[in-house]
Short mmCIF file of C-alpha atoms in Angstrom, two decimals:
data_model
loop_
_atom_site.label_atom_id
_atom_site.label_comp_id
_atom_site.label_asym_id
_atom_site.label_seq_id
_atom_site.Cartn_x
_atom_site.Cartn_y
_atom_site.Cartn_z
CA UNK A 280 0.09 -0.60 -0.24
CA UNK A 281 1.20 3.68 -0.81
CA UNK A 282 0.48 4.57 2.93
CA UNK A 283 1.53 3.06 7.27
CA UNK A 284 -0.85 0.34 7.85
CA UNK A 285 -1.98 -0.39 11.57
CA UNK A 286 -3.85 -3.37 12.62
CA UNK A 287 -6.36 -3.99 13.93
CA UNK A 288 -7.52 -0.49 14.39
CA UNK A 289 -9.97 -1.16 17.12
CA UNK A 290 -8.24 -3.63 20.34
CA UNK A 291 -10.43 -4.53 23.44
CA UNK A 292 -8.99 -6.57 25.41
CA UNK A 293 -9.67 -7.84 29.79
CA UNK A 294 -6.81 -5.91 32.63
CA UNK A 295 -3.86 -9.22 32.86
CA UNK A 296 -4.60 -10.31 29.00
CA UNK A 297 -1.30 -9.53 26.17
CA UNK A 298 -1.81 -8.14 22.71
CA UNK A 299 -0.56 -7.57 20.22
CA UNK A 300 0.00 -4.44 18.03
CA UNK A 301 0.67 -4.62 14.05
CA UNK A 302 2.72 -1.55 11.76
CA UNK A 303 3.44 -2.06 8.29
CA UNK A 304 5.97 1.04 6.99
CA UNK A 305 6.14 2.75 4.02
CA UNK A 306 7.81 0.14 2.09
CA UNK A 307 11.23 1.15 1.44
CA UNK A 308 11.14 2.92 4.19
CA UNK A 309 14.21 1.39 6.78
CA UNK A 310 13.45 3.49 10.22
CA UNK A 311 10.01 2.63 12.30
CA UNK A 312 8.86 4.42 15.10
CA UNK A 313 5.90 3.48 17.48
CA UNK A 314 4.57 6.22 19.52
CA UNK A 315 1.25 6.39 21.21
CA UNK A 316 -0.90 9.17 22.32
CA UNK A 317 -3.19 8.40 25.52
CA UNK A 318 -6.46 10.66 26.69
CA UNK A 319 -6.08 14.70 25.92
CA UNK A 320 -2.36 13.85 26.30
CA UNK A 321 0.52 14.23 23.58
CA UNK A 322 2.17 11.99 20.77
CA UNK A 323 4.98 9.81 23.68
CA UNK A 324 8.02 8.20 21.99
CA UNK A 325 8.17 4.81 22.09
CA UNK A 326 10.43 2.96 20.69
CA UNK A 327 13.02 3.41 16.58
CA UNK A 328 13.99 0.62 14.66
CA UNK A 329 16.66 1.09 12.03
CA UNK A 330 16.30 -1.75 9.70
CA UNK A 331 15.80 -4.79 12.14
CA UNK A 332 17.75 -3.50 14.93
CA UNK A 333 15.96 -1.78 17.38
CA UNK A 334 19.27 1.02 18.72
CA UNK A 335 16.33 3.05 20.96
CA UNK A 336 13.72 1.25 23.38
CA UNK A 337 14.46 4.43 26.06
CA UNK A 338 10.32 5.15 25.42
CA UNK A 339 8.84 2.01 26.60
CA UNK A 340 7.57 2.46 29.52
CA UNK A 341 7.92 -0.93 31.37
CA UNK A 342 9.65 -4.85 30.46
CA UNK A 343 5.99 -5.39 30.60
CA UNK A 344 6.35 -3.31 26.23
CA UNK A 345 8.01 -4.84 23.50
CA UNK A 346 8.66 -4.78 19.94
CA UNK A 347 10.34 -6.42 17.42
CA UNK A 348 10.56 -5.89 13.51
CA UNK A 349 11.57 -8.71 11.01
CA UNK A 350 12.27 -8.27 7.57
CA UNK A 351 13.53 -4.43 8.10
CA UNK A 352 9.66 -4.10 7.21
CA UNK A 353 6.07 -4.90 9.30
CA UNK A 354 7.10 -4.51 13.19
CA UNK A 355 4.92 -5.38 16.22
CA UNK A 356 4.69 -3.86 19.59
CA UNK A 357 3.08 -6.56 22.48
CA UNK A 358 2.34 -5.62 25.55
CA UNK A 359 1.84 -9.22 27.84
CA UNK A 360 -0.11 -8.49 31.30
CA UNK A 361 -2.47 -5.42 29.98
CA UNK A 362 -3.05 -3.02 32.34
CA UNK A 363 -6.26 0.44 33.12
CA UNK A 364 -3.24 2.31 31.81
CA UNK A 365 -1.91 0.76 28.47
CA UNK A 366 -5.21 2.04 27.16
CA UNK A 367 -4.07 5.02 24.87
CA UNK A 368 -3.79 5.18 21.24
CA UNK A 369 -0.51 3.07 19.98
CA UNK A 370 0.61 4.49 16.68
CA UNK A 371 3.21 3.61 14.20
CA UNK A 372 5.20 5.60 11.65
CA UNK A 373 7.92 5.71 9.57
CA UNK A 374 10.87 8.08 7.36
CA UNK A 375 13.11 7.31 4.43
CA UNK A 376 16.26 7.00 7.01
CA UNK A 377 19.00 8.04 5.45
CA UNK A 378 18.94 11.66 4.39
CA UNK A 379 18.78 14.03 8.15
CA UNK A 380 15.53 15.39 7.51
CA UNK A 381 13.09 13.13 6.40
CA UNK A 382 9.85 13.93 8.07
CA UNK A 383 7.23 11.47 8.86
CA UNK A 384 4.97 9.24 7.89
CA UNK A 385 2.02 7.74 10.61
CA UNK A 386 -0.65 5.11 9.96
CA UNK A 387 -4.31 5.30 11.21
CA UNK A 388 -3.60 3.82 15.44
CA UNK A 389 -4.01 0.81 17.05
CA UNK A 390 -7.24 2.00 19.91
CA UNK A 391 -6.06 -0.21 22.76
CA UNK A 392 -9.10 -0.01 25.67
CA UNK A 393 -7.76 -2.35 28.48
CA UNK A 394 -11.14 -3.10 30.84
CA UNK B 136 9.41 17.59 32.27
CA UNK B 137 7.39 18.76 28.26
CA UNK B 138 10.29 19.96 26.07
CA UNK B 139 8.11 21.08 23.37
CA UNK B 140 4.91 23.44 24.18
CA UNK B 141 1.85 23.95 23.57
CA UNK B 142 0.18 26.31 25.53
CA UNK B 143 -2.84 27.17 23.79
CA UNK B 144 -5.22 23.84 23.65
CA UNK B 145 -8.03 26.00 21.57
CA UNK B 146 -7.95 28.56 19.14
CA UNK B 147 -11.34 29.79 16.97
CA UNK B 148 -10.90 32.01 13.73
CA UNK B 149 -13.34 32.90 11.10
CA UNK B 150 -13.19 31.08 7.29
CA UNK B 151 -11.02 33.61 5.63
CA UNK B 152 -9.16 35.01 8.49
CA UNK B 153 -5.83 34.25 9.82
CA UNK B 154 -4.45 31.11 12.17
CA UNK B 155 -1.92 31.48 14.47
CA UNK B 156 -0.59 28.62 16.37
CA UNK B 157 2.66 29.21 18.61
CA UNK B 158 5.21 26.23 19.82
CA UNK B 159 7.98 26.66 22.61
CA UNK B 160 10.68 24.54 23.17
CA UNK B 161 13.36 24.24 26.06
CA UNK B 162 16.05 21.39 24.57
CA UNK B 163 18.60 23.81 22.77
CA UNK B 164 19.04 20.72 20.92
CA UNK B 165 16.38 20.13 18.96
CA UNK B 166 17.33 21.20 14.67
CA UNK B 167 14.16 20.02 13.29
CA UNK B 168 10.80 21.66 14.00
CA UNK B 169 7.14 20.02 11.94
CA UNK B 170 3.64 20.61 11.90
CA UNK B 171 1.51 17.69 12.25
CA UNK B 172 -2.13 17.40 11.89
CA UNK B 173 -4.78 15.47 13.04
CA UNK B 174 -8.02 14.73 12.35
CA UNK B 175 -10.19 12.27 15.28
CA UNK B 176 -9.01 8.61 14.33
CA UNK B 177 -6.37 9.18 12.09
CA UNK B 178 -3.43 9.91 12.22
CA UNK B 179 -1.46 13.21 12.16
CA UNK B 180 -0.65 14.27 8.64
CA UNK B 181 2.66 15.92 7.38
CA UNK B 182 1.97 20.27 6.56
CA UNK B 183 5.73 21.32 7.04
CA UNK B 184 8.83 21.88 8.11
CA UNK B 185 11.43 23.86 8.77
CA UNK B 186 15.41 23.65 9.53
CA UNK B 187 16.76 25.07 12.05
CA UNK B 188 18.97 26.88 9.61
CA UNK B 189 15.90 28.83 8.18
CA UNK B 190 13.88 31.18 10.09
CA UNK B 191 10.68 30.86 7.86
CA UNK B 192 8.97 28.30 5.17
CA UNK B 193 6.56 28.88 3.18
CA UNK B 194 4.31 26.04 1.55
CA UNK B 195 0.63 27.63 0.07
CA UNK B 196 -1.08 28.83 3.28
CA UNK B 197 0.72 27.24 5.01
CA UNK B 198 4.19 29.34 6.87
CA UNK B 199 5.91 28.23 9.28
CA UNK B 200 8.83 30.58 11.63
CA UNK B 201 11.60 30.48 13.61
CA UNK B 202 12.41 32.59 16.32
CA UNK B 203 15.51 30.00 17.67
CA UNK B 204 17.12 32.66 20.38
CA UNK B 205 13.39 32.53 21.64
CA UNK B 206 12.93 29.30 20.96
CA UNK B 207 9.97 29.93 19.48
CA UNK B 208 7.46 28.75 15.99
CA UNK B 209 4.62 29.84 15.12
CA UNK B 210 2.10 27.98 12.26
CA UNK B 211 0.39 30.41 10.10
CA UNK B 212 -2.86 29.99 8.04
CA UNK B 213 -4.04 32.34 5.93
CA UNK B 214 -6.99 32.34 4.56
CA UNK B 215 -8.14 29.94 7.10
CA UNK B 216 -11.26 27.34 5.34
CA UNK B 217 -12.98 25.24 7.36
CA UNK B 218 -11.16 21.71 6.27
CA UNK B 219 -8.62 22.66 8.24
CA UNK B 220 -10.82 22.72 11.24
CA UNK B 221 -8.63 19.86 13.48
CA UNK B 222 -5.59 19.28 16.26
CA UNK B 223 -2.38 20.51 14.95
CA UNK B 224 1.06 19.33 16.72
CA UNK B 225 4.21 20.87 17.10
CA UNK B 226 7.72 18.70 16.74
CA UNK B 227 10.49 18.70 17.27
CA UNK B 228 14.23 16.30 17.03
CA UNK B 229 18.15 16.24 17.34
CA UNK B 230 20.20 14.76 15.56
CA UNK B 231 20.82 12.18 18.00
CA UNK B 232 22.31 9.80 16.20
CA UNK B 233 20.37 9.66 13.46
CA UNK B 234 17.20 8.40 15.85
CA UNK B 235 15.10 11.41 14.93
CA UNK B 236 11.62 10.93 16.79
CA UNK B 237 10.09 13.55 17.37
CA UNK B 238 9.52 14.99 20.48
CA UNK B 239 5.84 16.34 20.25
CA UNK B 240 3.17 19.60 22.04
CA UNK B 241 -0.12 18.73 23.46
CA UNK B 242 -1.56 20.02 20.56
CA UNK B 243 -3.78 23.11 19.05
CA UNK B 244 -7.38 22.42 18.73
CA UNK B 245 -8.11 24.85 15.33
CA UNK B 246 -12.04 26.00 14.40
CA UNK B 247 -12.52 27.24 11.99
CA UNK B 248 -16.11 29.05 11.19
CA UNK B 249 -17.73 29.03 8.49
#
């Protein structure tokens, strides 16, 4: 596809369950980012991939959060033992990389609700 | 500690008039600034950007101004149209070993009245 896609668009889960969110970046974009937006907040950086490696995991809020990227393309963000404070919109973005100032293109997000 | 601040949560203007959205930052390492527009249930859409070596960048109805000494940038929309009604996010990045992760402000909701 032409843009960044994410699935599912909405996810409702019970507290304590694990969830997996998927991001399919723009073809050829080497840099991939995960952000989240909690209610009434700005976007918060979670993790950055360059190719398949994650040189920066500094934004992950706890060790319940992990992410991987395979084949330099699709990425999954996994949240284990979900808590109510994990409820947010999780956004993925990709960037060409290599250059210095390429803008990031965002997907539509996954709205996660933890009951 | 908010490194990028948008102090106005909302702004209302009349169609045809100028909209001015403001943003302040504290991190002097930021060298690239962007504005994104967001409609409900959609991801942010890139609007316009500016490098710290410039003080102005223009693209159609959108102009971004950067005042490095004041650590302040603004987005001007002229003339404003009802379709511009959305939440606008200011974002900044630093070279930081090439990571280029964005630090976002909390957004300003713009409403353009017909």
